[in-house]
Amino acid sequence: MSGKHVLQGAQNFVISGSTFNTADTINYYTSVGNRTTSDAAIPVKPNSSIRFTGRTDVLAKLKEHFTAESNDKLRRRKFFLLYGMGGIGKTQICLRFIEDMSDCFSHVFWIDASSIDTITQGLKGICNFPEAQSSALDGSPQSALWWISSLGDNYVIVFDNADNLTPEELEPYFPSGLGGNILITSRNSGLRHLTLHENSLEVKEMEENDAISLLLKAACLDESQQDLQAEASKIVNELFCIPLAIDQAGAFIAYGDTDIRHYLGEYSQYRERLLSYPAFKGASKYDRTVYRTWELSFNEIQQRAESDNFHRAQAANSAMLLLALFAFFHFDGITEEIFSYAATQKHETSEDNEQRPALPRASSIIDRTLLQLDDTGKWDNFIFKEGLQVLFSFSFIKLGSSKGVYAVHPLIHAWGRDRMSSEDRQKYSLMAYIMLTSSLPGDFDKQPYQFRRILVTHLRANIQYSAMEKREMVDRYFDEAHERSGGLLSEQGYDSEAEKFQIKVLDVRSRTFGEEHPNTIWAMGNLANTYESLGKYADAETLQIKVLDIRNRLFREEHPDTIGAMQNLANAYHSSGKYADAEKLQIKVLDLRNRVLGEEHRHTISAMGNLAITYRNLGKYTDAEKLQIRVLDLRNRLLGEEHPNTISAMSNLANTYESLGKYAFAEELKIKVLDLTNRHFGEEHPDTISAMGNLAITYESLGRYADAEKLQIRVLDLRNRLFGEEHPDTITAMSNLAYTYDSLRKYANAEKLQIQVLDMRNRIIGEEHPDTFTAMNNLAVTYQRLGKYADAEELQIKVIDLRNRVLGEEHPDTISAMSNLASAYESLRKYADAEKLKIQVLDMSNRLFGEEHPDTISAMENLAIVFYHLQKYKDAVKLGVQVVDLRKKIFGEKHPQTVEAVALLATLKSPTIKVVHHISQIADKFSKMLKSKYDKQ
């Protein structure tokens, strides 16, 4: 090793008969006679670490390769390459392998291959071997290679740390001939060109148990203590089981600077210092810390960037820029499409520039170094690819799950930011943000959904890193970038994060252009939609009314933007439970669109679909069915059966069939929807997953609970894997599975999931979001099933209080909560309290929905049961008869709800028979809530 006596710190070896053997003393060799010798030190293999742990699979692979008998008559040289990121333990594996196999090789030569200079120094040192000196070598590297090649078949030469060399640069230092064995370690996977594919192996992170053992050894702690094992597990996972990082952590703990229980606290605050502090370099044979290991590779790239060779310098500069940008993306799933779309998106039009001349535009400052276009207007990715190759050669990145997708190891990813100055962090964080938002079109429909699903992960990571710098990304305003960020976050279910961007956009546009500017009005509408998703219905309604008022004032009623504003306000009314107001506006929207655009225009058909959904919520199932059949017929004829809008129309009609009790029709359509979405989009597309969830709900209605459970588990698994545990759709899937467990009477399973759902809703969207109320309500119902009546009562009172305050007393969900609390009172035998609430529920349902609405009929049925418990038999029977008559009229005699009503009436007419309380109204309401989440237009 250059600059030191190579035997310094080595295990006791002497060279005897040209092999290394253990001895009690070390003998140093000097020149003999008048032969020409080199002044270079003899390159002797260093010792492996006494803490070496695990790696049995890699060692076994090496032993198998170098000891296997060759089928060739002539023994051919065996090559093997170990490659992988710096600090991953390649050198230590080789050291242990050579020690384990020392009896199998006639000679062992260990060469530091970190540069041409270290290789030539090592070869010159070999000339000083006593056996080599007897061959009258001239002290040159070439004479050393000649001598090694004369030794026969069974020597091994290790080129360690060959990180900075190309295959063409390293190969001249292989001894001539076919004999011997060559083992190479490198970060550069490109050295695989020197051997066959099967004779190379990437060294990856340690197994967790081995990593724990290494940490405790390095920290000089007792491996048998279970509490230490648990603490060590947390640390090694935080360090991603990288051996050098773990060894350094152990050294830090062993020095007594911190206790193992407090290491992660120190690490979270001082990561950069701990991974680069010279005193804690662990077992590195090159005196390097984790961060120093990577910094040396980066320095090599910097030197290339200053090269006189233009193409070499260009590739290095591209690599440095990519590494800096990647540090502010998510570490995994970095796709070429981000750069391709950013290069080819046409963000600015002359009209757009005229409308927003005073606002800063991200597209005006984007660095186009990596975004060049060719003569045909397509992305020229040559410079991008050149940079990637440099990063691959130093194991800074690796291939991802598919072509064109890349990943950075999480610890290298952190180092990429830690090594930067504060100014550079701000610079590259902003540059990465602009790159990400520039890859989005103004109209999201022009781009594959799956790309946006990947992109949002990178955008959220970028925002997080910006916040870690104590600088909110929204503070540096770029108009179109912020608009697209808000739109993407909202589309992907991250409404709280979207809200911040959209408030900023509206504020800046209002101040710059005034409230009546088209772009300001557009921003108002976007924010209103996000308020709606966040459950801030009053805020959404206020904004939508304002938008409609401005559009009405600026344009005529028949202007497309005015009609669109009407539809958006109708949606806000719908979310607020003001179904009658929504219906009134939607009828007007449909009439206007019919008159202006004609019945077959896509906006007219969409207006029909929206009105149909409102009809369904009003209990006007026949009207809904009629409209949805018309929508499906039009979309089938105009778009074809496999168009996403046609599939959506099928799904909505299937839900209405279910409400009408036409379960066979509903099942048939939903199976078709699932088959089409699967074929059209693939199993992992959100629409396919939603179709699975919809079909599961129909299986519930058909009493096929096992089939429903199987599908719901699959839905939850897919959403968990694709979106993450805390995504709104994943939480909804948990809630739906809990409902299925409830149907299967697996109440303990349902309770466990519902507690988890409520906890996540509380933490992510807050206690006052409607979805959080629903989670409380569902858990309360399960408490009731489990006989935890006091717990159910307490939760239901809280649900009513919150819904009253946030949604208002007359919102359907508030009325539903009152009914559920009444049921809890009933279980507690508080019949008078139950009666009072249920009379109130019936009165409000009658007034808001009318006598024939399903919720009103359910309220009658529930009140009849309470009358029965209070021994008001005549009142109970009177209501029971009314329920049967209404259900026969609306659903027909064979509908399941009609059959249930007839059975209940028979019970009410028999006072001697004990009534078991039915909670069908609760189940119906919850089922409706689940199904409404899948309504799409």
Coordinates of N, CA, C and O in Angstrom, one line a residue, residues 223-349:
E223 N -23.3 -9.8 23.3 CA -24.3 -10.1 22.3 C -25.5 -10.9 22.8 O -26.5 -11.0 22.2
S224 N -25.4 -11.5 24.0 CA -26.4 -12.3 24.5 C -27.6 -11.5 25.2 O -28.6 -12.1 25.5
Q225 N -27.4 -10.3 25.5 CA -28.4 -9.5 26.1 C -29.5 -9.1 25.2 O -29.2 -8.4 24.2
Q226 N -30.7 -9.5 25.5 CA -31.8 -9.2 24.6 C -32.2 -7.8 24.4 O -32.5 -7.3 23.3
D227 N -32.0 -7.0 25.5 CA -32.4 -5.6 25.3 C -31.4 -4.9 24.4 O -31.7 -4.0 23.7
L228 N -30.1 -5.3 24.5 CA -29.1 -4.7 23.6 C -29.4 -5.1 22.1 O -29.1 -4.4 21.2
Q229 N -29.8 -6.4 21.9 CA -30.1 -6.9 20.6 C -31.2 -6.0 20.0 O -31.2 -5.6 18.8
A230 N -32.2 -5.6 20.8 CA -33.3 -4.8 20.3 C -32.9 -3.4 19.9 O -33.3 -2.9 18.9
E231 N -32.0 -2.8 20.7 CA -31.5 -1.5 20.4 C -30.6 -1.6 19.2 O -30.6 -0.7 18.3
A232 N -29.8 -2.6 19.1 CA -28.9 -2.8 17.9 C -29.7 -2.9 16.7 O -29.3 -2.4 15.6
S233 N -30.8 -3.6 16.7 CA -31.7 -3.8 15.5 C -32.1 -2.5 15.0 O -32.1 -2.2 13.8
K234 N -32.5 -1.6 15.9 CA -33.0 -0.2 15.4 C -31.8 0.5 14.7 O -32.0 1.2 13.7
I235 N -30.6 0.4 15.3 CA -29.5 1.1 14.7 C -29.1 0.6 13.4 O -28.9 1.3 12.4
V236 N -29.0 -0.8 13.3 CA -28.5 -1.3 12.0 C -29.5 -1.1 10.9 O -29.1 -0.9 9.7
N237 N -30.8 -1.0 11.2 CA -31.8 -0.7 10.2 C -31.7 0.8 9.8 O -31.9 1.1 8.6
E238 N -31.4 1.6 10.7 CA -31.2 3.0 10.4 C -30.0 3.2 9.5 O -30.0 4.1 8.6
L239 N -29.0 2.4 9.7 CA -27.8 2.4 8.9 C -27.8 1.5 7.6 O -26.8 1.3 7.0
F240 N -29.0 0.9 7.4 CA -29.3 0.1 6.2 C -28.3 -1.1 6.1 O -28.0 -1.5 5.0
C241 N -27.8 -1.6 7.2 CA -27.0 -2.8 7.3 C -25.7 -2.6 6.4 O -25.2 -3.6 5.9
I242 N -25.2 -1.4 6.3 CA -23.9 -1.2 5.6 C -22.8 -1.5 6.6 O -22.7 -0.8 7.7
P243 N -21.9 -2.5 6.4 CA -20.9 -2.9 7.3 C -20.0 -1.8 7.9 O -19.8 -1.7 9.1
L244 N -19.5 -0.9 7.0 CA -18.6 0.1 7.5 C -19.3 1.1 8.4 O -18.7 1.6 9.4
A245 N -20.5 1.4 8.0 CA -21.3 2.4 8.9 C -21.6 1.7 10.2 O -21.5 2.4 11.3
I246 N -21.9 0.4 10.2 CA -22.2 -0.2 11.5 C -20.9 -0.3 12.4 O -20.9 -0.1 13.6
D247 N -19.8 -0.6 11.7 CA -18.5 -0.7 12.4 C -18.2 0.6 13.0 O -17.7 0.7 14.2
Q248 N -18.4 1.7 12.3 CA -18.1 3.0 12.8 C -19.1 3.4 14.0 O -18.6 3.9 15.0
A249 N -20.3 3.0 13.9 CA -21.3 3.2 15.0 C -20.8 2.5 16.2 O -20.8 3.0 17.3
G250 N -20.4 1.2 16.0 CA -19.9 0.5 17.2 C -18.6 1.1 17.8 O -18.5 1.2 19.0
A251 N -17.7 1.6 17.0 CA -16.5 2.3 17.5 C -16.9 3.5 18.3 O -16.3 3.8 19.4
F252 N -17.9 4.3 17.8 CA -18.4 5.5 18.5 C -18.9 5.1 19.9 O -18.6 5.8 20.9
I253 N -19.7 4.0 19.9 CA -20.3 3.6 21.2 C -19.2 3.1 22.1 O -19.2 3.3 23.3
A254 N -18.3 2.3 21.6 CA -17.2 1.7 22.4 C -16.3 2.8 23.0 O -15.7 2.6 24.1
Y255 N -16.1 3.9 22.3 CA -15.3 5.0 22.8 C -16.0 5.6 24.0 O -15.3 6.4 24.8
G256 N -17.2 5.3 24.3 CA -17.9 5.8 25.5 C -18.5 7.2 25.2 O -19.0 7.8 26.2
D257 N -18.6 7.6 24.0 CA -19.2 8.9 23.7 C -20.7 8.9 23.9 O -21.3 10.0 24.0
T258 N -21.3 7.8 23.7 CA -22.7 7.6 23.9 C -23.1 6.2 24.3 O -22.3 5.3 24.0
D259 N -24.2 6.0 24.9 CA -24.7 4.7 25.2 C -25.5 4.2 23.9 O -26.0 4.9 23.2
I260 N -25.5 2.8 23.8 CA -26.2 2.3 22.6 C -27.6 2.7 22.5 O -28.2 2.9 21.5
R261 N -28.2 3.0 23.7 CA -29.6 3.4 23.7 C -29.8 4.8 23.3 O -31.0 5.2 22.9
H262 N -28.8 5.6 23.3 CA -28.9 7.0 22.9 C -28.3 7.3 21.5 O -28.3 8.4 21.1
Y263 N -27.7 6.2 20.9 CA -27.0 6.5 19.6 C -27.9 7.1 18.6 O -27.5 8.0 17.9
L264 N -29.1 6.6 18.4 CA -30.0 7.1 17.3 C -30.3 8.5 17.5 O -30.5 9.3 16.6
G265 N -30.5 9.0 18.8 CA -30.7 10.4 19.0 C -29.5 11.2 18.6 O -29.7 12.3 18.0
E266 N -28.3 10.8 18.9 CA -27.1 11.5 18.4 C -27.1 11.5 16.9 O -26.7 12.5 16.2
Y267 N -27.4 10.3 16.3 CA -27.3 10.1 14.9 C -28.2 11.0 14.1 O -27.9 11.6 13.1
S268 N -29.5 11.1 14.6 CA -30.5 12.0 13.9 C -30.0 13.4 13.9 O -30.4 14.2 13.0
Q269 N -29.3 13.8 14.9 CA -28.8 15.2 15.0 C -27.5 15.5 14.3 O -27.2 16.5 13.8
Y270 N -26.6 14.5 14.4 CA -25.2 14.7 13.9 C -24.8 13.6 12.9 O -23.6 13.2 12.9
R271 N -25.7 13.2 12.0 CA -25.4 12.1 11.1 C -24.1 12.4 10.3 O -23.2 11.5 10.2
E272 N -24.0 13.6 9.7 CA -22.9 13.9 8.9 C -21.6 13.8 9.7 O -20.6 13.2 9.2
R273 N -21.5 14.3 10.9 CA -20.3 14.2 11.7 C -19.9 12.8 12.1 O -18.8 12.4 12.0
L274 N -21.0 12.0 12.4 CA -20.7 10.6 12.9 C -20.2 9.7 11.7 O -19.4 8.8 12.0
L275 N -20.7 10.0 10.5 CA -20.3 9.1 9.4 C -19.0 9.7 8.7 O -18.6 9.1 7.7
S276 N -18.5 10.8 9.2 CA -17.3 11.3 8.5 C -16.2 11.6 9.5 O -15.1 12.1 9.2
Y277 N -16.4 11.3 10.8 CA -15.4 11.6 11.9 C -14.3 10.7 11.8 O -14.4 9.4 11.9
P278 N -13.0 11.1 11.6 CA -11.9 10.3 11.4 C -11.6 9.2 12.4 O -11.1 8.2 12.1
A279 N -11.9 9.6 13.7 CA -11.6 8.6 14.8 C -12.4 7.3 14.7 O -12.1 6.4 15.3
F280 N -13.5 7.4 13.9 CA -14.5 6.2 13.9 C -14.5 5.6 12.5 O -15.6 5.6 11.9
K281 N -13.4 5.2 12.0 CA -13.4 4.6 10.7 C -13.6 3.1 10.7 O -13.6 2.5 9.7
G282 N -13.7 2.5 11.9 CA -14.0 1.1 12.0 C -12.8 0.2 11.4 O -11.7 0.6 11.6
A283 N -13.2 -0.8 10.7 CA -12.2 -1.8 10.2 C -11.7 -1.5 8.8 O -11.1 -2.3 8.1
S284 N -11.9 -0.2 8.3 CA -11.5 0.1 6.9 C -10.0 -0.1 6.8 O -9.2 0.4 7.6
K285 N -9.6 -0.8 5.7 CA -8.1 -1.0 5.5 C -7.5 0.1 4.8 O -6.3 0.1 4.5
Y286 N -8.3 1.1 4.4 CA -7.8 2.3 3.7 C -8.0 3.6 4.5 O -8.0 4.7 4.0
D287 N -8.2 3.4 5.8 CA -8.3 4.5 6.8 C -9.4 5.5 6.3 O -9.2 6.7 6.3
R288 N -10.6 4.9 5.9 CA -11.6 5.8 5.5 C -12.9 5.6 6.3 O -13.3 4.5 6.6
T289 N -13.6 6.7 6.5 CA -14.9 6.6 7.1 C -15.9 6.4 6.0 O -15.6 6.4 4.8
V290 N -17.2 6.2 6.3 CA -18.2 5.9 5.3 C -18.3 7.1 4.3 O -18.2 6.9 3.1
Y291 N -18.5 8.3 4.9 CA -18.6 9.5 4.0 C -17.3 9.8 3.3 O -17.4 10.2 2.1
R292 N -16.2 9.5 3.9 CA -14.9 9.8 3.2 C -14.7 8.8 2.0 O -14.2 9.2 1.0
T293 N -15.2 7.6 2.2 CA -15.2 6.6 1.1 C -15.9 7.1 -0.1 O -15.4 7.1 -1.2
W294 N -17.1 7.7 0.1 CA -17.8 8.2 -1.1 C -17.3 9.5 -1.6 O -17.4 9.8 -2.8
E295 N -16.7 10.3 -0.7 CA -16.2 11.6 -1.1 C -15.0 11.4 -2.0 O -14.8 12.2 -3.0
L296 N -14.2 10.4 -1.8 CA -13.0 10.2 -2.6 C -13.5 9.8 -4.1 O -12.9 10.3 -5.0
S297 N -14.6 9.1 -4.2 CA -15.1 8.8 -5.5 C -15.6 10.0 -6.1 O -15.5 10.2 -7.3
F298 N -16.3 10.9 -5.4 CA -16.8 12.1 -5.9 C -15.7 13.0 -6.4 O -15.8 13.7 -7.4
N299 N -14.6 13.0 -5.6 CA -13.4 13.8 -6.0 C -12.9 13.4 -7.4 O -12.4 14.2 -8.2
E300 N -12.9 12.0 -7.6 CA -12.4 11.5 -8.9 C -13.3 12.0 -10.0 O -12.8 12.4 -11.1
I301 N -14.6 12.1 -9.8 CA -15.5 12.6 -10.8 C -15.3 14.1 -11.1 O -15.2 14.5 -12.2
Q302 N -15.0 14.8 -10.0 CA -14.7 16.2 -10.1 C -13.4 16.4 -11.0 O -13.3 17.3 -11.8
Q303 N -12.4 15.6 -10.7 CA -11.2 15.7 -11.5 C -11.5 15.4 -13.0 O -10.9 16.1 -13.9
R304 N -12.3 14.4 -13.3 CA -12.7 14.2 -14.7 C -13.4 15.4 -15.3 O -13.2 15.6 -16.5
A305 N -14.2 16.1 -14.5 CA -14.9 17.2 -15.0 C -14.0 18.3 -15.4 O -14.4 19.2 -16.2
E306 N -12.8 18.3 -14.9 CA -11.8 19.4 -15.3 C -10.8 18.9 -16.4 O -9.8 19.5 -16.7
S307 N -11.1 17.7 -16.9 CA -10.3 17.1 -17.9 C -10.3 17.9 -19.2 O -11.2 18.6 -19.6
D308 N -9.2 17.8 -20.0 CA -9.1 18.5 -21.3 C -9.9 17.7 -22.3 O -10.2 18.3 -23.4
N309 N -10.2 16.5 -22.0 CA -11.0 15.7 -22.9 C -12.5 16.1 -22.7 O -13.1 15.9 -21.7
F310 N -13.0 16.8 -23.8 CA -14.4 17.4 -23.7 C -15.4 16.4 -23.3 O -16.3 16.6 -22.4
H311 N -15.5 15.2 -24.0 CA -16.5 14.2 -23.7 C -16.4 13.6 -22.3 O -17.4 13.4 -21.6
R312 N -15.2 13.4 -21.9 CA -15.0 12.9 -20.5 C -15.5 13.9 -19.5 O -16.1 13.6 -18.5
A313 N -15.1 15.2 -19.7 CA -15.5 16.3 -18.8 C -17.1 16.4 -18.8 O -17.7 16.6 -17.8
Q314 N -17.7 16.3 -20.0 CA -19.1 16.5 -20.1 C -19.9 15.4 -19.4 O -20.8 15.7 -18.7
A315 N -19.4 14.2 -19.5 CA -20.0 13.0 -18.8 C -19.9 13.2 -17.3 O -20.8 13.0 -16.5
A316 N -18.7 13.7 -16.8 CA -18.5 13.9 -15.4 C -19.4 15.0 -14.8 O -20.0 14.9 -13.8
N317 N -19.5 16.1 -15.6 CA -20.4 17.2 -15.2 C -21.9 16.8 -15.1 O -22.6 17.1 -14.2
S318 N -22.3 15.9 -16.1 CA -23.6 15.4 -16.1 C -23.9 14.5 -14.9 O -24.9 14.6 -14.3
A319 N -22.9 13.7 -14.6 CA -23.0 12.8 -13.4 C -23.1 13.6 -12.1 O -24.0 13.3 -11.2
M320 N -22.3 14.7 -11.9 CA -22.4 15.5 -10.7 C -23.8 16.2 -10.6 O -24.4 16.3 -9.5
L321 N -24.3 16.7 -11.8 CA -25.6 17.3 -11.7 C -26.7 16.3 -11.4 O -27.6 16.6 -10.6
L322 N -26.6 15.2 -12.0 CA -27.6 14.1 -11.7 C -27.6 13.7 -10.2 O -28.7 13.6 -9.6
L323 N -26.4 13.5 -9.7 CA -26.3 13.1 -8.3 C -26.9 14.2 -7.4 O -27.6 13.9 -6.4
A324 N -26.7 15.4 -7.7 CA -27.2 16.6 -6.9 C -28.7 16.6 -7.0 O -29.4 16.8 -6.0
L325 N -29.3 16.4 -8.2 CA -30.7 16.4 -8.4 C -31.4 15.2 -7.7 O -32.4 15.3 -7.0
F326 N -30.8 14.0 -7.9 CA -31.3 12.8 -7.3 C -31.4 12.9 -5.7 O -32.2 12.3 -5.1
A327 N -30.5 13.7 -5.1 CA -30.5 13.9 -3.7 C -31.7 14.5 -3.2 O -32.1 14.4 -2.0
F328 N -32.5 15.2 -4.1 CA -33.7 15.9 -3.7 C -34.9 15.3 -4.4 O -36.0 15.9 -4.4
F329 N -34.8 14.1 -5.0 CA -35.9 13.2 -5.4 C -36.0 12.2 -4.2 O -35.3 12.2 -3.3
H330 N -37.0 11.3 -4.4 CA -37.0 10.1 -3.5 C -35.9 9.2 -4.0 O -35.5 9.2 -5.2
F331 N -35.3 8.4 -3.1 CA -34.1 7.6 -3.4 C -34.5 6.5 -4.4 O -33.6 5.9 -5.0
D332 N -35.7 6.1 -4.4 CA -36.1 4.9 -5.3 C -37.0 5.3 -6.4 O -37.7 6.3 -6.3
G333 N -37.0 4.5 -7.5 CA -38.0 4.8 -8.5 C -37.8 6.1 -9.3 O -38.7 6.7 -9.8
I334 N -36.5 6.4 -9.5 CA -36.1 7.6 -10.3 C -36.2 7.2 -11.7 O -35.4 6.4 -12.2
T335 N -37.2 7.8 -12.4 CA -37.4 7.3 -13.8 C -36.9 8.3 -14.8 O -37.0 9.5 -14.6
E336 N -36.5 7.8 -16.0 CA -36.0 8.6 -17.1 C -37.2 9.5 -17.6 O -36.9 10.6 -18.1
E337 N -38.4 9.0 -17.4 CA -39.6 9.8 -17.9 C -39.6 11.2 -17.3 O -40.2 12.1 -18.0
I338 N -39.2 11.4 -16.1 CA -39.2 12.7 -15.5 C -38.4 13.7 -16.4 O -38.9 14.8 -16.7
F339 N -37.2 13.3 -16.9 CA -36.4 14.1 -17.7 C -37.0 14.2 -19.1 O -36.9 15.3 -19.7
S340 N -37.5 13.1 -19.6 CA -38.1 13.1 -20.9 C -39.2 14.0 -21.0 O -39.3 14.9 -22.0
Y341 N -40.2 13.9 -20.1 CA -41.3 14.8 -20.1 C -40.9 16.3 -19.9 O -41.5 17.2 -20.5
A342 N -40.0 16.5 -18.9 CA -39.5 17.9 -18.7 C -38.9 18.5 -19.9 O -39.1 19.7 -20.2
A343 N -38.3 17.7 -20.7 CA -37.6 18.2 -21.9 C -38.6 18.5 -23.0 O -38.5 19.5 -23.8
T344 N -39.7 17.7 -23.1 CA -40.6 17.9 -24.2 C -41.9 18.6 -23.9 O -42.7 18.9 -24.9
Q345 N -42.2 18.8 -22.6 CA -43.5 19.5 -22.3 C -43.5 20.9 -22.9 O -42.5 21.6 -22.8
K346 N -44.6 21.3 -23.5 CA -44.8 22.7 -24.0 C -45.6 23.4 -22.9 O -46.8 23.4 -23.0
H347 N -44.9 24.0 -22.0 CA -45.6 24.7 -20.9 C -46.1 26.1 -21.2 O -47.1 26.5 -20.7
E348 N -45.4 26.8 -22.0 CA -45.7 28.2 -22.2 C -46.3 28.4 -23.6 O -45.7 27.9 -24.6
T349 N -47.4 29.1 -23.7 CA -48.0 29.5 -25.0 C -48.0 31.0 -24.9 O -47.9 31.7 -23.9

